[in-house]
Short mmCIF file of C-alpha atoms in Angstrom, two decimals:
data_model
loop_
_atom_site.label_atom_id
_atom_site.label_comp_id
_atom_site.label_asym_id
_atom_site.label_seq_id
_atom_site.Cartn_x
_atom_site.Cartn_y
_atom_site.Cartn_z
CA UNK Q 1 -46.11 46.71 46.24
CA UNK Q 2 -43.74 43.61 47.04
CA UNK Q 3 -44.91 40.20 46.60
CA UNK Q 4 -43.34 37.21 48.18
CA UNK Q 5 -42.83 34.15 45.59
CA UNK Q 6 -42.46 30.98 47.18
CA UNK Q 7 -41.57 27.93 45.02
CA UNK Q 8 -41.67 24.31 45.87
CA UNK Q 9 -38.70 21.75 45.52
CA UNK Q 10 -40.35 20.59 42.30
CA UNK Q 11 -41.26 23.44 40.86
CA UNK Q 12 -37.20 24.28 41.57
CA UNK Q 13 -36.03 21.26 39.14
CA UNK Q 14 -38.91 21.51 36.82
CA UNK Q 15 -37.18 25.43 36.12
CA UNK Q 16 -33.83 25.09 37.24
CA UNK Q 17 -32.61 21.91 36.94
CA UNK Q 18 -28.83 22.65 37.53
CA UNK Q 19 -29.67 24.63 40.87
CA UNK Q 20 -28.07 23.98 44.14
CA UNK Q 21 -28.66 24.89 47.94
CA UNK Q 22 -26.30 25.60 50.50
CA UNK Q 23 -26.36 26.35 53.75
CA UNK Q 24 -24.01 29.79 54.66
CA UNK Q 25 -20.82 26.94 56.32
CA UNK Q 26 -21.11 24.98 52.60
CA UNK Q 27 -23.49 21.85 53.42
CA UNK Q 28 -25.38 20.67 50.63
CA UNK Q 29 -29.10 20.89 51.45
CA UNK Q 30 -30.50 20.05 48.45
CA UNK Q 31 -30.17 19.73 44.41
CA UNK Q 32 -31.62 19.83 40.97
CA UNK Q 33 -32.06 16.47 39.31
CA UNK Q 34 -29.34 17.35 36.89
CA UNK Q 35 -26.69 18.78 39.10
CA UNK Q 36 -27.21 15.53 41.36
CA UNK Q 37 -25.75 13.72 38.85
CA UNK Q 38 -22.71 16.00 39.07
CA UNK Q 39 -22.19 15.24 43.08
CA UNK Q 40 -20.40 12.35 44.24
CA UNK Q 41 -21.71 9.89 45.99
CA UNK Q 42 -21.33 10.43 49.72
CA UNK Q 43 -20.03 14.25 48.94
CA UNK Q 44 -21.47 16.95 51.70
CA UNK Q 45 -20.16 19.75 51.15
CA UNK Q 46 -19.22 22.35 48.38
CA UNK Q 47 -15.77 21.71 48.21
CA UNK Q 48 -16.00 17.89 47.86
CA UNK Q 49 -17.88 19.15 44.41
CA UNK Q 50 -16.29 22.26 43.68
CA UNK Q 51 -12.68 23.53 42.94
CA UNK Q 52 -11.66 27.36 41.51
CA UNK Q 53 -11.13 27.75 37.89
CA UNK Q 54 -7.99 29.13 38.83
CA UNK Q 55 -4.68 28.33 41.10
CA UNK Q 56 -5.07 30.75 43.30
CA UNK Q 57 -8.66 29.86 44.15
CA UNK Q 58 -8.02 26.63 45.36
CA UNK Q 59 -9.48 25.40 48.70
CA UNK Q 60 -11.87 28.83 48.97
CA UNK Q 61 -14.95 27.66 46.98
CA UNK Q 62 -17.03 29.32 49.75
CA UNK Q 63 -15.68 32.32 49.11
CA UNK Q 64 -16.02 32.35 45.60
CA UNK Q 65 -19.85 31.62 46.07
CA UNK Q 66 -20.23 34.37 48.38
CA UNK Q 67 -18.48 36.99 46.59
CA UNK Q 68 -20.81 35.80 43.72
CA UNK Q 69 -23.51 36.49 45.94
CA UNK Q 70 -22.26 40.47 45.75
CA UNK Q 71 -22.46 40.56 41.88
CA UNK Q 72 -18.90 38.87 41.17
CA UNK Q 73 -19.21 35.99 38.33
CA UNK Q 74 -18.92 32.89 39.73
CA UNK Q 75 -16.88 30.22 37.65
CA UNK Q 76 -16.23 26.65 39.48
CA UNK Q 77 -14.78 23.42 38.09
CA UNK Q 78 -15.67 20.23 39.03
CA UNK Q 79 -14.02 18.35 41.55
CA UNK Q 80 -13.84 14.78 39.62
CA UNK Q 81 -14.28 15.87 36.29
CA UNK Q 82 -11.40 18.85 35.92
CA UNK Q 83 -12.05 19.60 32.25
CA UNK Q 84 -15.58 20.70 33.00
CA UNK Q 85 -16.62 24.27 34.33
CA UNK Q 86 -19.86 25.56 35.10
CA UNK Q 87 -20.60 29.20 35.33
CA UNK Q 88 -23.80 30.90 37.05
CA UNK Q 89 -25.13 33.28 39.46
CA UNK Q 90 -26.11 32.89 43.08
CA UNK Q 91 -28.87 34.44 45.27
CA UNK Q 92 -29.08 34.35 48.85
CA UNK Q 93 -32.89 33.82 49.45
CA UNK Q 94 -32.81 33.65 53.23
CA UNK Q 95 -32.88 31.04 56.26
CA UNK Q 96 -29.40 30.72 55.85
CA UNK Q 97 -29.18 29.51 52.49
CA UNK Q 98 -27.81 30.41 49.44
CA UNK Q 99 -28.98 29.02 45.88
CA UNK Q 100 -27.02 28.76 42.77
CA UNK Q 101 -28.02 27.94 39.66
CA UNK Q 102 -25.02 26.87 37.50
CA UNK Q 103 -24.40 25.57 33.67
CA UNK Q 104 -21.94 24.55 31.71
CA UNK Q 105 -21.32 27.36 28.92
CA UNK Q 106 -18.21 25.93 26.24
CA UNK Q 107 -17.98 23.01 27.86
CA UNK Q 108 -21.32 21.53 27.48
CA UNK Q 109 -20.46 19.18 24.72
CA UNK Q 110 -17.56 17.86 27.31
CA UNK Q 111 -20.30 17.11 29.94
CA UNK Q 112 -22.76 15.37 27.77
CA UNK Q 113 -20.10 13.23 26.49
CA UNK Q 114 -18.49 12.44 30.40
CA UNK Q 115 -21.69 12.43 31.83
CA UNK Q 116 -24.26 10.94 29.55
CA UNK Q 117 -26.66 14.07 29.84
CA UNK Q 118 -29.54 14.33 27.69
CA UNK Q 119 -31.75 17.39 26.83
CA UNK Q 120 -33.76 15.99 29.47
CA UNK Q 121 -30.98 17.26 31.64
CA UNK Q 122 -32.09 20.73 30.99
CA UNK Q 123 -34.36 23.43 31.00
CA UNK Q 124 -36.36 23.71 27.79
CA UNK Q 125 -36.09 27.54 27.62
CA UNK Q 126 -32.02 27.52 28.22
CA UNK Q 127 -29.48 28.10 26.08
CA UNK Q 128 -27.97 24.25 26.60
CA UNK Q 129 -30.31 22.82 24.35
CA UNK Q 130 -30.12 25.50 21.82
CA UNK Q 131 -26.04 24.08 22.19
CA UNK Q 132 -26.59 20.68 21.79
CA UNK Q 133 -29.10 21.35 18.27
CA UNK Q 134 -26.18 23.15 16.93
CA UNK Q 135 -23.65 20.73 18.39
CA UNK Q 136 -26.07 17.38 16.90
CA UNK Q 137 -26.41 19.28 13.64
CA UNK Q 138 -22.47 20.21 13.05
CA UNK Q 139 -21.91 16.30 14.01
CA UNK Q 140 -24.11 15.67 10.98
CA UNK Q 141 -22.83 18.08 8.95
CA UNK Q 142 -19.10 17.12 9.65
CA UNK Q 143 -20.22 13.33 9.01
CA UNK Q 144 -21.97 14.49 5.23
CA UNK Q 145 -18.48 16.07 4.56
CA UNK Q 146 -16.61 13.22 5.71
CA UNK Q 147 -18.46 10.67 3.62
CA UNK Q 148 -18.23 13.43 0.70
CA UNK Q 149 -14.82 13.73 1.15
CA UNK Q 150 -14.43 9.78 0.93
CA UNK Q 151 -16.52 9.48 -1.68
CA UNK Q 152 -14.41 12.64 -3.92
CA UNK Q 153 -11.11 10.63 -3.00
CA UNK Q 154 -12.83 7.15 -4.15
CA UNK Q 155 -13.34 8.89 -7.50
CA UNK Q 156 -10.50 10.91 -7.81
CA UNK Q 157 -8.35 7.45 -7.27
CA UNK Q 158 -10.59 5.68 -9.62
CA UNK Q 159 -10.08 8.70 -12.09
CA UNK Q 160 -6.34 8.26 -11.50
CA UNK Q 161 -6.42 4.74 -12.09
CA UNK Q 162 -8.44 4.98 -15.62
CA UNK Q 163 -6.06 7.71 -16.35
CA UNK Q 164 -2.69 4.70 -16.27
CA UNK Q 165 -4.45 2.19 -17.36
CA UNK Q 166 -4.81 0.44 -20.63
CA UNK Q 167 -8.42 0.00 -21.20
CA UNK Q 168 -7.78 -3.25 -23.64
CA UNK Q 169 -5.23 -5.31 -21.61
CA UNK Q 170 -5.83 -3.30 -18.06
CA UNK Q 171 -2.32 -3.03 -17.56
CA UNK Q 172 -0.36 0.49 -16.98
CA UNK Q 173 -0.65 2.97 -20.45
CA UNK Q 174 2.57 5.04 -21.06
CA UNK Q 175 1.70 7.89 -18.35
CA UNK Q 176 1.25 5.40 -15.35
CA UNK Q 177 4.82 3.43 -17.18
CA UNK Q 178 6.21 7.13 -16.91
CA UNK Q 179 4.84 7.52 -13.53
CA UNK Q 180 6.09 4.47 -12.68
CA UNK Q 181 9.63 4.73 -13.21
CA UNK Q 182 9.81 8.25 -12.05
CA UNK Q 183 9.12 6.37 -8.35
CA UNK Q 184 11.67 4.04 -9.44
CA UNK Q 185 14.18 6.59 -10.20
CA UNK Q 186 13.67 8.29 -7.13
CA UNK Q 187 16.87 8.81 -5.14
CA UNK Q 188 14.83 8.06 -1.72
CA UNK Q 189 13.68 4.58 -2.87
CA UNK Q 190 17.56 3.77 -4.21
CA UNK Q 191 15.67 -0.14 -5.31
CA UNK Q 192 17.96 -1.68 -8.88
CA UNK Q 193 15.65 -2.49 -11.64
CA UNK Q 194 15.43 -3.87 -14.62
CA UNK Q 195 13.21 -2.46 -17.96
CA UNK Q 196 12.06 -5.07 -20.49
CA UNK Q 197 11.13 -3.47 -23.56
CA UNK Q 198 9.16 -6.11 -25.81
CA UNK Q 199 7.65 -5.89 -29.25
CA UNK Q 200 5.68 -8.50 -30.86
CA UNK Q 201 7.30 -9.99 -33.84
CA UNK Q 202 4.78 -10.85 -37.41
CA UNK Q 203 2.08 -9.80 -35.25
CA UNK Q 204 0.42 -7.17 -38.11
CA UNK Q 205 -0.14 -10.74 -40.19
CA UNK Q 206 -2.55 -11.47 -37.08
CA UNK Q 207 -4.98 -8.56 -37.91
CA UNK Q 208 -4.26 -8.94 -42.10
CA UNK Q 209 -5.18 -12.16 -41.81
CA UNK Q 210 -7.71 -13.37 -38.94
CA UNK Q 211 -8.84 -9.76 -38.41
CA UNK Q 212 -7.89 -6.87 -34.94
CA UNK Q 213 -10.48 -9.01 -32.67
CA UNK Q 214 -8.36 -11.69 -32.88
CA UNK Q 215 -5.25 -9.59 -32.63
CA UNK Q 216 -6.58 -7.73 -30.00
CA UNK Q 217 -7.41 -11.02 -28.08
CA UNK Q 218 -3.51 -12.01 -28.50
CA UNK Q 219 -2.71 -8.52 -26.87
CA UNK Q 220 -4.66 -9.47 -23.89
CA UNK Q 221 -2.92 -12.75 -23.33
CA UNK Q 222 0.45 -11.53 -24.05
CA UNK Q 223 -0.76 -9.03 -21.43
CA UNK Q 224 -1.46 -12.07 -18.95
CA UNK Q 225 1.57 -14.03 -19.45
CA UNK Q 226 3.62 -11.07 -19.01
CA UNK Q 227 1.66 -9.93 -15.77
CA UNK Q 228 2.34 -13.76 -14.24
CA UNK Q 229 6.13 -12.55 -14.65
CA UNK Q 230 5.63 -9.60 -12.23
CA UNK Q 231 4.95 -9.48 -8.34
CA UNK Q 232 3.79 -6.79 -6.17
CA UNK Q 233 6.90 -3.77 -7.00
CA UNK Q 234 7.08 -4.72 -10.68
CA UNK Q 235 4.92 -3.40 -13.48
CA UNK Q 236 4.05 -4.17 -16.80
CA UNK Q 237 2.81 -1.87 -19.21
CA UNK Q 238 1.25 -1.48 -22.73
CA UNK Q 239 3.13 1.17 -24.83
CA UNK Q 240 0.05 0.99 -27.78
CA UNK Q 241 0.03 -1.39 -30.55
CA UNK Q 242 2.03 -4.22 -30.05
CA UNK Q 243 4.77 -2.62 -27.95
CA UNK Q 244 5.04 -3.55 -24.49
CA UNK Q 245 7.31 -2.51 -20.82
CA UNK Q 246 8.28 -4.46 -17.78
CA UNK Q 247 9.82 -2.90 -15.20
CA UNK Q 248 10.93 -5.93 -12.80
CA UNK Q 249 12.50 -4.57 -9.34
CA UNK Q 250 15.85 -6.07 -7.69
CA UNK Q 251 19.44 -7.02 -8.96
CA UNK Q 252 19.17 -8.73 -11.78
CA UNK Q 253 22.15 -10.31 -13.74
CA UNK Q 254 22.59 -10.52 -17.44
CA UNK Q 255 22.06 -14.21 -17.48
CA UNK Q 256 18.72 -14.44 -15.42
CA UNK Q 257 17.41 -11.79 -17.57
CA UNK Q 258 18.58 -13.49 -21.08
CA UNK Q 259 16.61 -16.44 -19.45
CA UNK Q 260 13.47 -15.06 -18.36
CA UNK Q 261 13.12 -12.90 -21.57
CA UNK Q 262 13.35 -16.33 -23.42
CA UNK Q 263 10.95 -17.84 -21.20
CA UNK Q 264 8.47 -15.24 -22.23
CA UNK Q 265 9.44 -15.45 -25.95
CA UNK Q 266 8.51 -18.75 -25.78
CA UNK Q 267 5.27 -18.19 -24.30
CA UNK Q 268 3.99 -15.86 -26.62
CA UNK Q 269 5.25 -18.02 -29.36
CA UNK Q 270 2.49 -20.98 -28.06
CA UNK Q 271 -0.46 -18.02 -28.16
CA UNK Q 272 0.16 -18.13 -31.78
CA UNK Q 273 -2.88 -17.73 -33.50
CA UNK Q 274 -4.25 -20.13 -36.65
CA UNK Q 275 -0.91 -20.52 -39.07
CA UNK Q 276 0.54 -17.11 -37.74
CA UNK Q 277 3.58 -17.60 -35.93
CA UNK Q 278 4.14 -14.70 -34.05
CA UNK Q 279 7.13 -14.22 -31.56
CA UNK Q 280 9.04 -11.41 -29.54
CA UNK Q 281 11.94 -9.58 -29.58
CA UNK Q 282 13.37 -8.56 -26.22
CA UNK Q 283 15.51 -5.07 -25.39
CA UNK Q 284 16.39 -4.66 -21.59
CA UNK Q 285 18.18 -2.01 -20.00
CA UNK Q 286 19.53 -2.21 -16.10
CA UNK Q 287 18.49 1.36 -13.94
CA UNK Q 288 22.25 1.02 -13.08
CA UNK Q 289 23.87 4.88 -14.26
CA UNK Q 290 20.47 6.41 -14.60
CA UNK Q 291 19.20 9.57 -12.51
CA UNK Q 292 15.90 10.66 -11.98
CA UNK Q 293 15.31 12.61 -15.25
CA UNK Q 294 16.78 10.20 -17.36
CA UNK Q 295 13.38 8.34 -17.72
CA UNK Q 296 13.79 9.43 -21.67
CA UNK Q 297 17.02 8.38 -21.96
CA UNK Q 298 15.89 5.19 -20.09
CA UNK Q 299 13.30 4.33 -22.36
CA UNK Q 300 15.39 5.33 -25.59
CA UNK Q 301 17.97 2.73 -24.41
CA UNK Q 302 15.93 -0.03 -24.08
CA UNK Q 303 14.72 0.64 -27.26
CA UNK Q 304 17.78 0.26 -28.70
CA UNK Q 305 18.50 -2.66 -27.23
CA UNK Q 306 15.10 -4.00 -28.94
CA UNK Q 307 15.96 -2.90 -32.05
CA UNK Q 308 19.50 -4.83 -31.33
CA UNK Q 309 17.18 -8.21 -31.03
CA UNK Q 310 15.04 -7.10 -34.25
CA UNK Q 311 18.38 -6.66 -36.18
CA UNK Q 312 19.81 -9.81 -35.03
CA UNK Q 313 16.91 -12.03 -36.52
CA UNK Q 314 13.94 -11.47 -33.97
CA UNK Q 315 12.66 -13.83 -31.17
CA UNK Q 316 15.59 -13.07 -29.02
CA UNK Q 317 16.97 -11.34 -26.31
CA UNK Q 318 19.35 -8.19 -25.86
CA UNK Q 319 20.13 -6.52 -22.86
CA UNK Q 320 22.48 -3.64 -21.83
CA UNK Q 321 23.84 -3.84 -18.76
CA UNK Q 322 25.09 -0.08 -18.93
CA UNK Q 323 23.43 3.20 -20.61
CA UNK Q 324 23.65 2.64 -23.70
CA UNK Q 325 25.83 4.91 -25.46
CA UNK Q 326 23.66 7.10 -28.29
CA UNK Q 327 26.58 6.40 -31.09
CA UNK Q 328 24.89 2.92 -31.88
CA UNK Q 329 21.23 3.86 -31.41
CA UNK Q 330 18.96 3.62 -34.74
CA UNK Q 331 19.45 6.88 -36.63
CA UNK Q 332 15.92 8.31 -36.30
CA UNK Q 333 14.35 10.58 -39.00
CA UNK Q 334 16.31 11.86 -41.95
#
């Protein structure tokens, strides 16, 4: 037994919302509520809506709906909005008339976005709004990883950070001085610099005598005065104990550098603590003639050029303006 089922225009949206009817030449008749937001305004027929998916199928959207009609798949882009295809079936009920009921398939998340389409847009039992669930929950679980992944890059920099620094005077430790200078040395950054190699001079009567808070107090300042020397490329660093590095970027000439060392010399001498007179004895060494793994060799020479100021009766300056040549570097060990 055949049973005719005849639906109203409401009923049609309420179940199909993307439908469309066409008469057999291609005039629009009527719409769904959500595939009349997909028709221009003023647009009549099919192919003021409709273009083929391919080249080929330009210009023959009727015939691609009526082949559809005979079982083909029927695959249309629209007119206005190129990126987005919609995919469906057509029927030809009678009168004339041929329905379609179209969505958008891979392109969905295109169309919401272009078009402002809601899951009101669409049928509760289709597949679209199973889409956009999946779609709103991999947005949410891409922005938990992104704020993860800022928040593991936050700590790994902070972890970094602790790992260079010098947790009494927050200035660089050895590794970040090492790391440091190997950016220095780099061939591709090709910048002259000067290392300052400073060492405190009678400051072990500091802790024998006022006790290490107080000593460790002077380390801090000594650590301040020598960070007002530096700008934005240099560095200064804390070796451990009493020791300290600047690394002061640009071309630098013996004279400037004999002055500024004595500037800070002086400055430390004023930190002096109670009747302690402590003072500084300055090494420096120009990068000039050193490669990128001669940060040893680096550091050894400046050294020497510190012990060169200890020798010569303390509070002063030395600096080598070449490598230092290892016949007059302190014999070390036996």
């Amino acid at each position: 037994m055949t049973h005719a089922l005849t639906l109203c225009r409401d009923a049609l949206d309420r179940l199909m919302p993307m439908h469309l009817c066409l008469s057999d030449d291609g005039t629009i008749r009527f719409a769904g509520p959500t595939m009349r937001k997909l028709i221009p305004q003023g647009a009549q027929q099919a192919g003021d809506v409709f273009v083929g998916t391919s080249s080929h199928a330009q210009g023959c959207v009727m015939s691609l709906i009526r082949a559809a009609v005979a079982g083909q798949r029927l695959s249309l882009r629209l007119r206005h909005h190129p990126q987005l295809v919609l995919r469906g079936h057509v029927v030809a009920p009678g009168f004339g008339t041929l329905l379609l009921d179209l969505g958008f398939g891979v392109t969905l998340s295109d169309a919401v976005a272009v078009l402002g389409l809601t899951e009101n847009d669409f049928a509760p039992t289709g597949l679209a709004l199973e889409l956009m669930f999946l779609q709103e929950a991999n947005r949410a679980i891409q922005g938990e990883l992104a704020r993860f992944n800022r928040h593991l890059m936050l700590a790994r920099q902070d972890a970094e950070r602790e790992a260079h620094t010098d947790p009494l005077t927050g200035i660089l430790n050895r590794r970040g001085l090492l790391a440091a200078l190997r950016q220095m040395l780099d061939p591709r950054d090709g910048q002259p610099f000067a290392v300052v190699h400073l060492d405190l001079d009678n400051f072990k009567q500091v802790n024998d005598r006022l006790g290490h808070p107080v000593g460790d107090q002077l380390l801090k300042e000594v650590a301040r005065i020598l960070g007002r020397m530096t700008r934005s490329h240099d560095h200064a660093a804390r070796l451990g104990g009493d020791e300290f590095v600047l690394v002061l970027g640009g071309n630098w000439s013996c004279q400037t550098l004999d002055g500024m060392g004595m500037r800070i010399i002086r400055g430390i001498e004023q930190l002096s603590p109670g009747d302690c007179k402590v003072s500084a004895s300055l090494g420096i060494v120009l990068s000039a003639g050193y490669g990128p793994n001669d940060i040893d060799r680096l550091l050894a020479d400046s050294d020497v050029a510190l012990y060169a100021s200890k020798r010569g009766g303390k509070g002063r300056v030395s600096v080598a303006p070449q490598p230092v040549d290892c016949a007059v570097r302190p014999h070390q060990g036996p």
